[in-house]
Amino acid sequence: MLDRKRIVWFILLRVLVISGLLAAIIIFGRQEAAAEGGLAVLARLVLATYLFSLLSLVALRYSRQFRTIIYAQIVWDVFLVTTLILVTGCVNSPYAFLYFLSIISASTLLSRSEAYYTASLCVILYGAILDFQYYGKLAPLGVSPVPAQQYGAGYIFYLIFLYSAFFLLTAYLAGSLAERARLSESALQEKAIDYQELERLNSSIVSTIDSGLLTVNQEGRIRVFNRYAELLTGILQTDAYDHPLAEVIPGLARFESEFCRPLQGEFQYTGADGEPMLLSFKSVPLTGQEGEPAGAVVDLHDLTQMRRMEGELKRADRLAAVGELSARMAHEIRNPLAAISGSVQLVALREWADEKDRRLFSIILRETDRLDGLLRDFLFYAKPTQPNKVALNLRRVIADLCSLLSTDPRLEGVRVENRVPEGLVVVFDKDQCSQIFWNLLVNGAEAISGDGVIEIEAALLRGQGSGAGDPDQVRISVRDTGSGMSGAQVKRVFEPFFTTKKGGTGLGLATVYRIVETHGGRITVSSLEGEGTTVTLFLPAETRAEG
Ligand code: ADP
Ligand code: MG
């Protein structure tokens, strides 16, 4: 607490006091001081004090020994007062009271014990001056013992006693007052520090918390609007601050009148990108220092994603149940279907069947075949077999498929370009891998009317993503120059039973999606109407070469 500023003030104050004193002595006290060249001594003394003050200020500038500097000031002051008293007639000097100032400065600048030391020093010095004067010991200094002796020993003793008592009393009073002031000052400082820390803590919590926090005042104007609230609402804090809540977040307007009690609810909000959002809020009333209402704190959360996921989960659940049931049904239908198709084939061989009958039989056979195909696709989709993952040479798998498909009428006029690099290996179930590319190639070929090209490209992507241990992937794209699809169609291609074809089952891409998913892969489709379609697959790679 020994701060530089206070010491500087003290020194300046002393310069002021001493200057005032000098002026007062020159004007009013000339006679007493003028005796025996006292004025000259006084002038020198004041000059020395100026010099000393200047030196002290310089020392203060370059040193941190505050305590030593203060000791020097106090000692200098006491010395100054003593000299002043000597010069102005000792027992008759009116300046003994200046000792009090020294004692008070010691108590304010240092501590209570230092105030006592200073008081004791003053007692000794003042007592010595009076005694020495009385016994004529100060004659060499030009101080006459006569005034003191005129007063008599009793009075001198009384004077010394009185001053001593008052010096000590001053030390006691000033010391305890200063002590008390120091204590309350330090308590205040501590409190100020606590407030600052609290404030910092508070603001960092508010800004980093992962929930949208805002406060409104009694007039319904927004005061706090944290970073997450900005993220949620897409509104900047600067745009929200001091604006009415009902204007910034209209969905909350109807709850505002009830903010006087804890409240929670949900409301619709249109995000910055125009997407509808579902936000939940919790509000707690705020109170002022006297317990009067002062607005509310509102905590916002985004429920959109959660609600969507809930809905998807419910739907998936339902679909799983329906899938299970229908798979069983499909299985049951396939058995009688096989019987029907077998019987019709036998009947068709009978002699009595004429041309017309045979044509009807062939329709029955074709349709039962189609039905069987649909059921097979469906069963595969609804109940995929557990994949037997092995390392597959992708280029070879596709080459085999191409030769198998070369006789297929759907691929007439379609050139398939296998651009998969040699040595690229994926970890996949062999049959399911063939099935994926079979479905994709057939789709591509069906989208091409007349002549066209289907290109298959692949590349190894090493450690994709941010994590260091991310697995390698193979990116495969199947691009055709077919009719392409509209945006709405692209969104639905993976839906089971979505088809735009007359005899289509709409299970091809749904099955591909499911297979890719069970292998931990990813699939995307991009398409331009009239230009063609690109299906891109990301499959787990096997970095070591296939055995
Ligand atoms: P299906 O082939 O039985 O119709 P899919 O699941 O294989 O069923 O395909 C669903 C639908 O997606 C198709 O009916 C078609 O409209 C569209 N589609 C799929 N692949 C392509 C493609 N390569 N080009 C254009 N449209 C496609
Ligand atoms: Mg298909």
Coordinates of C-alpha atoms and ligand atoms in Angstrom, one line a residue:
M1 CA 0.0 0.0 0.0
L2 CA 3.0 2.2 -0.1
D3 CA 2.3 3.7 -3.4
R4 CA 4.5 6.2 -5.2
K5 CA 1.6 8.6 -5.8
R6 CA 0.9 9.1 -2.2
I7 CA 4.5 9.8 -1.3
V8 CA 4.7 12.3 -4.1
W9 CA 1.7 14.0 -2.8
F10 CA 3.2 14.1 0.7
I11 CA 6.4 15.7 -0.5
L12 CA 4.5 18.3 -2.6
L13 CA 2.3 19.1 0.4
R14 CA 5.3 19.6 2.6
V15 CA 6.9 22.0 0.0
L16 CA 3.6 23.9 0.1
V17 CA 3.4 24.0 3.9
I18 CA 7.0 25.0 4.3
S19 CA 6.6 27.8 1.7
G20 CA 3.5 29.0 3.4
L21 CA 5.3 29.0 6.7
L22 CA 8.2 30.9 5.3
A23 CA 5.9 33.5 3.9
A24 CA 4.0 33.7 7.2
I25 CA 7.3 34.1 9.2
I26 CA 8.5 36.8 6.8
I27 CA 5.3 38.7 7.1
F28 CA 4.2 38.3 10.7
G29 CA 7.0 36.7 12.7
R30 CA 9.9 38.9 11.6
Q31 CA 10.9 40.1 15.0
E32 CA 11.3 36.8 16.8
A33 CA 13.1 35.1 13.9
A34 CA 15.1 38.1 12.9
A35 CA 16.9 37.9 16.2
E36 CA 20.5 36.8 15.7
G37 CA 20.1 36.2 12.0
G38 CA 17.4 33.6 12.5
L39 CA 15.8 34.5 9.2
A40 CA 18.9 33.6 7.3
V41 CA 19.0 30.2 9.0
L42 CA 15.4 29.8 8.2
A43 CA 15.8 30.7 4.5
R44 CA 18.6 28.2 4.2
L45 CA 16.5 25.6 5.9
V46 CA 13.7 26.1 3.5
L47 CA 16.1 26.0 0.6
A48 CA 17.6 22.7 1.9
T49 CA 14.1 21.3 2.3
Y50 CA 13.3 22.2 -1.4
L51 CA 16.5 20.4 -2.4
F52 CA 15.8 17.5 -0.2
S53 CA 12.2 17.2 -1.6
L54 CA 13.6 17.3 -5.1
L55 CA 16.2 14.6 -4.3
S56 CA 13.4 12.5 -2.8
L57 CA 11.3 12.8 -5.9
V58 CA 14.2 11.7 -8.0
A59 CA 14.9 8.8 -5.7
L60 CA 11.3 7.9 -5.8
R61 CA 11.4 7.8 -9.6
Y62 CA 14.3 5.4 -9.8
S63 CA 14.0 3.3 -6.7
R64 CA 11.4 1.1 -5.1
Q65 CA 12.8 1.5 -1.6
F66 CA 9.6 3.5 -0.6
R67 CA 9.9 2.7 3.0
T68 CA 13.4 4.1 3.3
I69 CA 12.4 7.2 1.4
I70 CA 9.5 7.8 3.8
Y71 CA 11.7 7.3 6.9
A72 CA 14.0 9.9 5.4
Q73 CA 11.0 12.3 5.0
I74 CA 9.8 11.9 8.5
V75 CA 13.3 12.3 10.0
W76 CA 13.8 15.3 7.8
D77 CA 10.6 16.8 9.0
V78 CA 11.3 16.3 12.6
F79 CA 14.8 17.8 12.1
L80 CA 13.2 20.7 10.3
V81 CA 10.7 21.4 13.0
T82 CA 13.4 21.1 15.7
T83 CA 15.5 23.7 13.9
L84 CA 12.5 25.9 13.4
I85 CA 11.8 25.8 17.1
L86 CA 15.5 26.5 17.9
V87 CA 15.5 29.5 15.6
T88 CA 12.3 30.9 16.9
G89 CA 13.1 31.1 20.5
C90 CA 12.5 27.5 21.8
V91 CA 10.1 27.8 24.8
N92 CA 8.5 30.8 23.2
S93 CA 8.4 29.3 19.7
P94 CA 4.9 28.8 18.4
Y95 CA 5.9 26.1 16.1
A96 CA 6.0 23.1 18.4
F97 CA 2.7 22.1 17.0
L98 CA 4.4 21.2 13.7
Y99 CA 5.6 18.0 15.5
F100 CA 2.0 16.9 15.3
L101 CA 2.1 17.0 11.6
S102 CA 5.1 14.7 11.5
I103 CA 3.5 12.2 13.8
I104 CA 0.3 12.3 11.6
S105 CA 2.3 11.8 8.4
A106 CA 4.2 8.9 10.0
S107 CA 0.9 7.3 10.9
T108 CA -0.7 7.7 7.5
L109 CA 2.3 6.8 5.4
L110 CA 3.7 4.1 7.6
S111 CA 2.0 2.3 10.5
R112 CA 0.9 2.8 14.0
S113 CA 4.2 1.7 15.5
E114 CA 6.1 4.1 13.4
A115 CA 3.8 6.8 14.6
Y116 CA 4.8 5.9 18.2
Y117 CA 8.5 6.0 17.3
T118 CA 8.0 9.4 15.7
A119 CA 6.1 10.7 18.7
S120 CA 8.8 9.4 21.0
L121 CA 11.5 11.1 18.9
C122 CA 9.5 14.3 19.1
V123 CA 9.2 14.0 22.9
I124 CA 12.9 13.5 23.3
L125 CA 13.8 16.4 21.0
Y126 CA 11.3 18.8 22.4
G127 CA 12.2 17.9 26.0
A128 CA 15.9 18.2 25.2
I129 CA 15.4 21.7 23.6
L130 CA 13.5 23.0 26.6
D131 CA 15.9 21.4 29.1
F132 CA 19.0 22.5 27.3
Q133 CA 17.6 26.0 27.0
Y134 CA 16.7 26.1 30.7
Y135 CA 20.2 25.0 31.7
G136 CA 21.8 27.4 29.2
K137 CA 23.3 24.7 27.1
L138 CA 22.0 26.3 23.9
A139 CA 23.8 29.6 24.5
P140 CA 26.5 28.7 21.9
L141 CA 23.7 28.5 19.3
G142 CA 22.6 32.0 20.3
V143 CA 19.6 30.9 22.3
S144 CA 19.2 32.8 25.5
P145 CA 18.1 30.7 28.6
V146 CA 16.4 33.7 30.1
P147 CA 12.9 33.1 28.8
A148 CA 12.9 29.5 30.1
Q149 CA 14.3 30.4 33.4
Q150 CA 11.7 33.1 33.7
Y151 CA 9.0 30.5 33.4
G152 CA 10.6 28.4 36.1
A153 CA 11.5 24.7 36.2
G154 CA 8.0 23.7 37.2
Y155 CA 6.4 25.3 34.2
I156 CA 9.0 23.9 31.8
F157 CA 8.4 20.4 33.2
Y158 CA 4.7 20.9 32.8
L159 CA 5.1 22.0 29.2
I160 CA 7.3 19.0 28.4
F161 CA 4.8 16.7 30.0
L162 CA 1.9 18.2 28.3
Y163 CA 3.5 18.1 24.8
S164 CA 4.7 14.5 25.4
A165 CA 1.2 13.4 26.4
F166 CA -0.3 15.1 23.3
F167 CA 2.4 13.7 21.0
L168 CA 1.6 10.2 22.1
L169 CA -2.1 10.7 22.1
T170 CA -1.8 12.0 18.5
A171 CA 0.2 8.9 17.6
Y172 CA -2.5 6.8 19.1
L173 CA -5.4 8.5 17.5
A174 CA -3.9 9.1 14.1
G175 CA -2.4 5.7 14.1
S176 CA -5.6 3.9 14.8
L177 CA -7.6 6.1 12.3
A178 CA -5.0 5.4 9.6
E179 CA -5.0 1.7 10.4
R180 CA -8.8 1.6 10.1
A181 CA -8.7 3.5 6.8
R182 CA -6.0 1.2 5.5
L183 CA -8.1 -1.9 6.5
S184 CA -11.3 -0.7 4.8
E185 CA -9.2 0.4 1.8
S186 CA -7.8 -3.1 1.4
A187 CA -11.1 -4.7 2.0
L188 CA -12.6 -2.5 -0.7
Q189 CA -9.8 -3.4 -3.1
E190 CA -10.3 -7.1 -2.4
K191 CA -14.0 -6.7 -3.2
A192 CA -13.2 -4.8 -6.4
I193 CA -10.9 -7.6 -7.5
D194 CA -13.6 -10.2 -6.7
Y195 CA -16.1 -8.3 -8.8
Q196 CA -13.8 -8.1 -11.7
E197 CA -13.1 -11.8 -11.6
L198 CA -16.7 -12.6 -11.2
E199 CA -17.5 -10.4 -14.2
R200 CA -14.8 -12.1 -16.3
L201 CA -16.0 -15.5 -15.3
N202 CA -19.6 -14.6 -16.0
S203 CA -19.0 -13.2 -19.4
S204 CA -16.8 -16.2 -20.5
I205 CA -19.4 -18.6 -19.3
V206 CA -22.2 -16.7 -21.1
S207 CA -20.2 -16.6 -24.3
T208 CA -18.9 -20.1 -24.4
I209 CA -22.0 -22.0 -23.1
D210 CA -23.7 -24.2 -25.8
S211 CA -27.1 -22.9 -25.3
G212 CA -28.7 -19.7 -26.6
L213 CA -28.8 -17.3 -23.6
L214 CA -30.5 -13.9 -23.7
T215 CA -31.9 -11.5 -21.1
V216 CA -34.7 -9.0 -21.4
N217 CA -35.3 -6.0 -19.2
Q218 CA -38.6 -4.9 -17.8
E219 CA -39.5 -3.1 -21.0
G220 CA -39.0 -6.4 -23.0
R221 CA -35.8 -5.2 -24.6
I222 CA -32.9 -7.5 -25.1
R223 CA -29.8 -6.8 -23.0
V224 CA -27.7 -10.0 -23.3
F225 CA -27.6 -12.1 -26.4
N226 CA -24.8 -14.7 -26.3
R227 CA -22.8 -16.2 -29.1
Y228 CA -24.8 -19.4 -29.3
A229 CA -28.0 -17.4 -29.5
E230 CA -26.5 -15.6 -32.5
L231 CA -25.7 -19.0 -34.0
L232 CA -29.2 -20.3 -33.4
T233 CA -31.1 -17.4 -34.6
G234 CA -28.7 -16.0 -37.3
I235 CA -29.1 -12.6 -35.7
L236 CA -26.0 -10.6 -34.6
Q237 CA -25.8 -9.5 -31.0
T238 CA -25.4 -5.9 -32.2
D239 CA -28.7 -6.2 -34.1
A240 CA -30.5 -7.7 -31.1
Y241 CA -29.2 -5.5 -28.4
D242 CA -31.8 -3.1 -26.9
H243 CA -34.4 -4.2 -29.5
P244 CA -37.8 -5.5 -28.4
L245 CA -37.8 -9.3 -27.9
A246 CA -41.0 -9.6 -29.9
E247 CA -39.4 -8.0 -32.8
V248 CA -36.2 -10.0 -32.8
I249 CA -37.8 -13.4 -32.0
P250 CA -41.5 -13.1 -32.9
G251 CA -42.2 -16.7 -31.7
L252 CA -41.5 -15.7 -28.1
A253 CA -43.8 -12.7 -28.2
R254 CA -46.8 -14.6 -26.9
F255 CA -45.0 -15.9 -23.9
E256 CA -43.5 -12.6 -22.9
S257 CA -46.4 -11.5 -20.7
E258 CA -45.8 -14.7 -18.5
F259 CA -42.1 -14.1 -18.0
C260 CA -42.8 -13.1 -14.4
R261 CA -42.8 -16.8 -13.5
P262 CA -40.5 -19.7 -14.6
L263 CA -41.8 -20.9 -17.9
Q264 CA -40.9 -23.3 -20.7
G265 CA -42.2 -24.1 -24.1
E266 CA -41.6 -24.5 -27.8
F267 CA -42.1 -22.2 -30.7
Q268 CA -41.5 -22.1 -34.5
Y269 CA -38.7 -20.0 -35.8
T270 CA -37.6 -19.3 -39.4
G271 CA -33.8 -19.5 -39.5
A272 CA -31.5 -17.2 -41.4
D273 CA -31.5 -19.6 -44.4
G274 CA -35.3 -19.6 -44.4
E275 CA -35.6 -23.1 -43.1
P276 CA -38.3 -23.7 -40.4
M277 CA -36.9 -24.5 -37.0
L278 CA -38.4 -25.7 -33.8
L279 CA -36.8 -24.0 -30.8
S280 CA -37.5 -24.7 -27.1
F281 CA -37.0 -22.1 -24.4
K282 CA -36.9 -21.9 -20.6
S283 CA -37.3 -18.6 -18.9
V284 CA -36.6 -17.5 -15.4
P285 CA -37.6 -14.1 -14.0
L286 CA -34.8 -11.7 -13.0
T287 CA -35.0 -9.6 -9.9
G288 CA -33.3 -6.3 -9.0
Q289 CA -31.4 -5.5 -5.8
E290 CA -34.6 -4.8 -3.8
G291 CA -36.3 -7.9 -5.2
E292 CA -38.3 -5.9 -7.8
P293 CA -38.9 -7.6 -11.1
A294 CA -36.1 -6.7 -13.6
G295 CA -36.9 -8.8 -16.7
A296 CA -36.1 -12.4 -17.5
V297 CA -33.3 -14.8 -18.6
V298 CA -34.3 -17.0 -21.5
D299 CA -32.4 -20.1 -22.5
L300 CA -32.9 -21.3 -26.1
H301 CA -32.3 -24.7 -27.6
D302 CA -32.7 -26.1 -31.1
L303 CA -35.1 -29.0 -31.2
T304 CA -35.4 -29.3 -35.0
Q305 CA -32.8 -32.0 -35.4
M306 CA -34.0 -34.0 -32.5
R307 CA -37.6 -33.9 -33.6
R308 CA -36.6 -34.9 -37.1
M309 CA -34.5 -37.8 -35.7
E310 CA -37.4 -38.9 -33.5
G311 CA -39.7 -38.9 -36.5
E312 CA -37.1 -40.8 -38.6
L313 CA -36.6 -43.3 -35.8
K314 CA -40.3 -43.9 -35.5
R315 CA -40.7 -44.4 -39.2
A316 CA -37.7 -46.7 -39.3
D317 CA -39.2 -48.7 -36.5
R318 CA -42.5 -49.0 -38.4
L319 CA -40.7 -49.8 -41.6
A320 CA -38.7 -52.5 -39.9
A321 CA -41.9 -54.1 -38.6
V322 CA -43.6 -53.9 -42.0
G323 CA -40.4 -55.2 -43.7
E324 CA -40.3 -58.2 -41.5
L325 CA -43.9 -59.0 -42.1
S326 CA -43.8 -58.4 -45.8
A327 CA -40.6 -60.4 -46.2
R328 CA -42.4 -63.4 -44.6
M329 CA -45.4 -62.8 -46.9
A330 CA -43.2 -62.6 -50.0
H331 CA -41.5 -65.8 -49.0
E332 CA -44.9 -67.5 -48.6
I333 CA -46.0 -66.3 -52.0
R334 CA -43.0 -67.5 -53.8
N335 CA -43.7 -71.2 -53.0
P336 CA -47.2 -71.3 -54.6
L337 CA -45.9 -69.2 -57.5
A338 CA -43.3 -71.9 -58.2
A339 CA -46.1 -74.5 -58.2
I340 CA -48.3 -72.4 -60.5
S341 CA -45.5 -71.8 -63.0
G342 CA -44.5 -75.5 -63.0
S343 CA -48.1 -76.7 -63.5
V344 CA -48.7 -74.2 -66.3
Q345 CA -45.5 -75.4 -68.0
L346 CA -46.8 -79.0 -67.9
V347 CA -50.3 -78.1 -69.1
A348 CA -48.8 -76.2 -72.0
L349 CA -47.2 -79.4 -73.2
R350 CA -50.6 -81.1 -73.6
E351 CA -51.8 -81.9 -77.1
W352 CA -55.2 -80.3 -76.7
A353 CA -53.7 -76.9 -76.1
D354 CA -54.1 -74.8 -79.2
E355 CA -52.1 -71.7 -80.3
K356 CA -54.4 -69.4 -78.4
D357 CA -54.0 -71.4 -75.2
R358 CA -50.3 -71.5 -75.5
R359 CA -50.1 -67.7 -75.8
L360 CA -52.2 -67.4 -72.6
F361 CA -49.9 -69.9 -70.9
S362 CA -46.9 -67.9 -71.9
I363 CA -48.4 -64.8 -70.5
I364 CA -49.0 -66.6 -67.2
L365 CA -45.4 -67.8 -67.2
R366 CA -43.9 -64.4 -68.1
E367 CA -45.9 -62.7 -65.3
T368 CA -45.2 -65.3 -62.7
D369 CA -41.5 -64.9 -63.6
R370 CA -41.8 -61.2 -63.2
L371 CA -43.6 -61.7 -59.9
D372 CA -40.9 -64.1 -58.8
G373 CA -38.2 -61.5 -59.8
L374 CA -40.0 -58.8 -57.8
L375 CA -40.3 -61.1 -54.8
R376 CA -36.6 -62.1 -55.0
D377 CA -35.5 -58.4 -55.2
F378 CA -37.8 -57.6 -52.4
L379 CA -36.6 -60.4 -50.2
F380 CA -33.0 -59.3 -50.9
Y381 CA -33.9 -55.8 -50.0
A382 CA -35.9 -56.6 -46.9
K383 CA -33.6 -59.3 -45.6
P384 CA -30.0 -58.8 -46.8
T385 CA -27.7 -61.7 -46.1
Q386 CA -24.8 -61.2 -43.8
P387 CA -21.9 -59.9 -45.9
N388 CA -18.8 -62.0 -46.2
K389 CA -16.2 -59.3 -46.6
V390 CA -13.1 -60.2 -48.6
A391 CA -10.5 -58.2 -50.5
L392 CA -11.7 -57.8 -54.0
N393 CA -9.8 -56.6 -57.1
L394 CA -12.4 -54.0 -58.2
R395 CA -11.2 -53.8 -61.9
R396 CA -11.6 -57.6 -62.2
V397 CA -15.1 -57.7 -60.6
I398 CA -16.3 -55.1 -63.1
A399 CA -14.7 -56.7 -66.1
D400 CA -16.4 -60.0 -65.2
L401 CA -19.7 -58.3 -64.9
C402 CA -19.3 -56.6 -68.2
S403 CA -18.7 -59.8 -70.0
L404 CA -21.7 -61.3 -68.3
L405 CA -23.9 -58.4 -69.4
S406 CA -22.6 -58.3 -72.9
T407 CA -25.3 -60.5 -74.1
D408 CA -28.1 -58.7 -72.2
P409 CA -30.4 -56.9 -74.6
R410 CA -30.8 -53.9 -72.3
L411 CA -27.1 -53.1 -72.9
E412 CA -27.4 -52.9 -76.7
G413 CA -25.7 -49.9 -78.1
V414 CA -24.2 -49.1 -74.7
R415 CA -20.4 -49.0 -74.4
V416 CA -19.1 -49.7 -70.9
E417 CA -15.7 -48.2 -70.1
N418 CA -13.9 -49.8 -67.2
R419 CA -11.4 -47.2 -66.1
V420 CA -10.8 -48.7 -62.6
P421 CA -7.0 -48.7 -62.0
E422 CA -5.4 -52.1 -61.8
G423 CA -4.6 -53.1 -58.2
L424 CA -7.3 -51.2 -56.5
V425 CA -8.7 -53.4 -53.7
V426 CA -12.0 -53.0 -51.8
V427 CA -13.1 -55.0 -48.8
F428 CA -16.5 -56.2 -49.8
D429 CA -18.8 -59.2 -50.1
K430 CA -18.2 -60.6 -53.6
D431 CA -21.8 -61.3 -54.6
Q432 CA -23.1 -58.1 -53.2
C433 CA -20.4 -56.1 -54.9
S434 CA -21.4 -57.6 -58.2
Q435 CA -25.0 -56.9 -57.4
I436 CA -24.3 -53.2 -56.8
F437 CA -22.6 -52.7 -60.1
W438 CA -25.1 -54.9 -61.9
N439 CA -27.9 -52.6 -60.6
L440 CA -26.0 -49.4 -61.5
L441 CA -25.0 -50.6 -65.0
V442 CA -28.6 -51.8 -65.7
N443 CA -30.0 -48.5 -64.5
G444 CA -27.5 -46.6 -66.6
A445 CA -28.3 -48.7 -69.7
E446 CA -32.0 -48.3 -69.2
A447 CA -31.6 -44.5 -69.0
I448 CA -29.8 -44.5 -72.4
S449 CA -32.0 -44.7 -75.4
G450 CA -30.0 -45.5 -78.5
D451 CA -26.2 -45.3 -78.2
G452 CA -24.4 -44.2 -75.1
V453 CA -21.5 -44.6 -72.8
I454 CA -21.2 -45.7 -69.2
E455 CA -17.9 -44.9 -67.6
I456 CA -16.6 -46.4 -64.3
E457 CA -13.8 -44.6 -62.6
A458 CA -12.2 -45.2 -59.3
A459 CA -9.5 -43.7 -57.1
L460 CA -8.0 -44.4 -53.7
L461 CA -8.5 -41.7 -51.1
R462 CA -6.0 -41.9 -48.3
G463 CA -7.1 -41.2 -44.7
Q464 CA -10.0 -38.9 -45.5
G465 CA -11.4 -36.6 -42.9
S466 CA -9.7 -34.8 -40.0
G467 CA -8.8 -37.7 -37.8
A468 CA -5.3 -39.1 -38.1
G469 CA -6.5 -42.7 -38.0
D470 CA -9.2 -42.3 -40.6
P471 CA -9.4 -45.4 -42.8
D472 CA -8.6 -45.3 -46.5
Q473 CA -11.5 -45.2 -48.9
V474 CA -12.1 -46.0 -52.6
R475 CA -14.2 -43.5 -54.5
I476 CA -16.0 -45.1 -57.5
S477 CA -18.1 -43.2 -59.9
V478 CA -20.5 -44.7 -62.4
R479 CA -21.3 -42.0 -65.0
D480 CA -23.8 -42.5 -67.9
T481 CA -24.9 -40.3 -70.8
G482 CA -28.5 -41.2 -70.3
S483 CA -31.7 -39.2 -69.8
G484 CA -30.8 -37.9 -66.3
M485 CA -33.3 -37.1 -63.6
S486 CA -34.9 -34.0 -62.1
G487 CA -33.9 -32.8 -58.6
A488 CA -37.1 -34.2 -57.1
Q489 CA -36.3 -37.6 -58.6
V490 CA -32.8 -37.6 -57.3
K491 CA -34.1 -37.0 -53.8
R492 CA -36.2 -40.1 -54.0
V493 CA -34.0 -42.6 -55.9
F494 CA -33.1 -44.6 -52.8
E495 CA -36.7 -45.0 -51.6
P496 CA -37.9 -48.5 -52.0
F497 CA -40.5 -49.0 -54.7
F498 CA -39.7 -45.6 -56.3
T499 CA -39.6 -46.2 -60.0
T500 CA -40.4 -44.3 -63.2
K501 CA -40.2 -47.4 -65.3
K502 CA -43.1 -49.5 -66.5
G503 CA -41.9 -52.8 -65.4
G504 CA -39.6 -51.4 -62.7
T505 CA -39.6 -52.6 -59.1
G506 CA -37.9 -49.5 -57.6
L507 CA -35.8 -51.8 -55.5
G508 CA -32.5 -51.6 -57.4
L509 CA -31.0 -48.4 -55.8
A510 CA -32.7 -49.1 -52.5
T511 CA -30.8 -52.4 -52.4
V512 CA -27.5 -50.7 -53.5
Y513 CA -28.0 -48.2 -50.7
R514 CA -28.6 -50.8 -48.1
I515 CA -25.6 -52.9 -49.2
V516 CA -23.3 -49.9 -49.2
E517 CA -24.5 -48.9 -45.8
T518 CA -23.9 -52.3 -44.2
H519 CA -20.3 -52.2 -45.5
G520 CA -19.8 -48.8 -43.8
G521 CA -19.7 -47.0 -47.2
R522 CA -21.5 -44.0 -48.6
I523 CA -23.4 -43.3 -51.8
T524 CA -24.4 -40.1 -53.6
V525 CA -26.2 -39.4 -56.8
S526 CA -26.0 -36.3 -59.0
S527 CA -27.9 -35.9 -62.2
L528 CA -28.8 -33.3 -64.8
E529 CA -31.9 -33.9 -66.9
G530 CA -31.0 -34.6 -70.5
E531 CA -27.2 -34.9 -69.7
G532 CA -26.8 -38.0 -67.6
T533 CA -26.3 -39.3 -64.1
T534 CA -23.3 -39.9 -61.9
V535 CA -23.5 -42.3 -59.0
T536 CA -20.6 -42.0 -56.6
L537 CA -19.7 -44.7 -54.1
F538 CA -17.3 -44.5 -51.2
L539 CA -16.2 -47.9 -50.1
P540 CA -13.7 -49.0 -47.5
A541 CA -10.4 -49.8 -49.1
E542 CA -7.9 -52.5 -48.5
T543 CA -4.4 -51.0 -48.8
R544 CA -2.4 -54.1 -49.2
A545 CA -2.6 -55.7 -52.6
E546 CA -5.1 -58.6 -53.1
G547 CA -3.6 -62.1 -52.4
Ligands
ADP1 P1 -36.0 -49.5 -61.1 O1 -34.8 -49.5 -61.9 O2 -36.6 -50.8 -60.9 O3 -36.9 -48.4 -61.5 P2 -34.2 -48.4 -59.2 O4 -34.2 -48.3 -57.8 O5 -33.0 -49.1 -59.8 O6 -35.5 -49.0 -59.6 O7 -34.3 -46.9 -59.8 C1 -35.3 -46.1 -59.3 C2 -35.5 -44.9 -60.3 O8 -34.4 -44.1 -60.3 C3 -35.6 -45.4 -61.7 O9 -37.0 -45.7 -62.0 C4 -35.2 -44.1 -62.5 O10 -36.3 -43.2 -62.6 C5 -34.2 -43.5 -61.6 N1 -32.8 -43.8 -62.0 C6 -32.0 -44.7 -61.4 N2 -30.8 -44.7 -62.0 C7 -30.9 -43.8 -63.1 C8 -30.0 -43.4 -64.1 N3 -28.7 -43.9 -64.2 N4 -30.4 -42.4 -65.0 C9 -31.6 -42.0 -64.8 N5 -32.5 -42.3 -63.9 C10 -32.2 -43.3 -63.0
MG2 MG -33.0 -50.5 -61.5

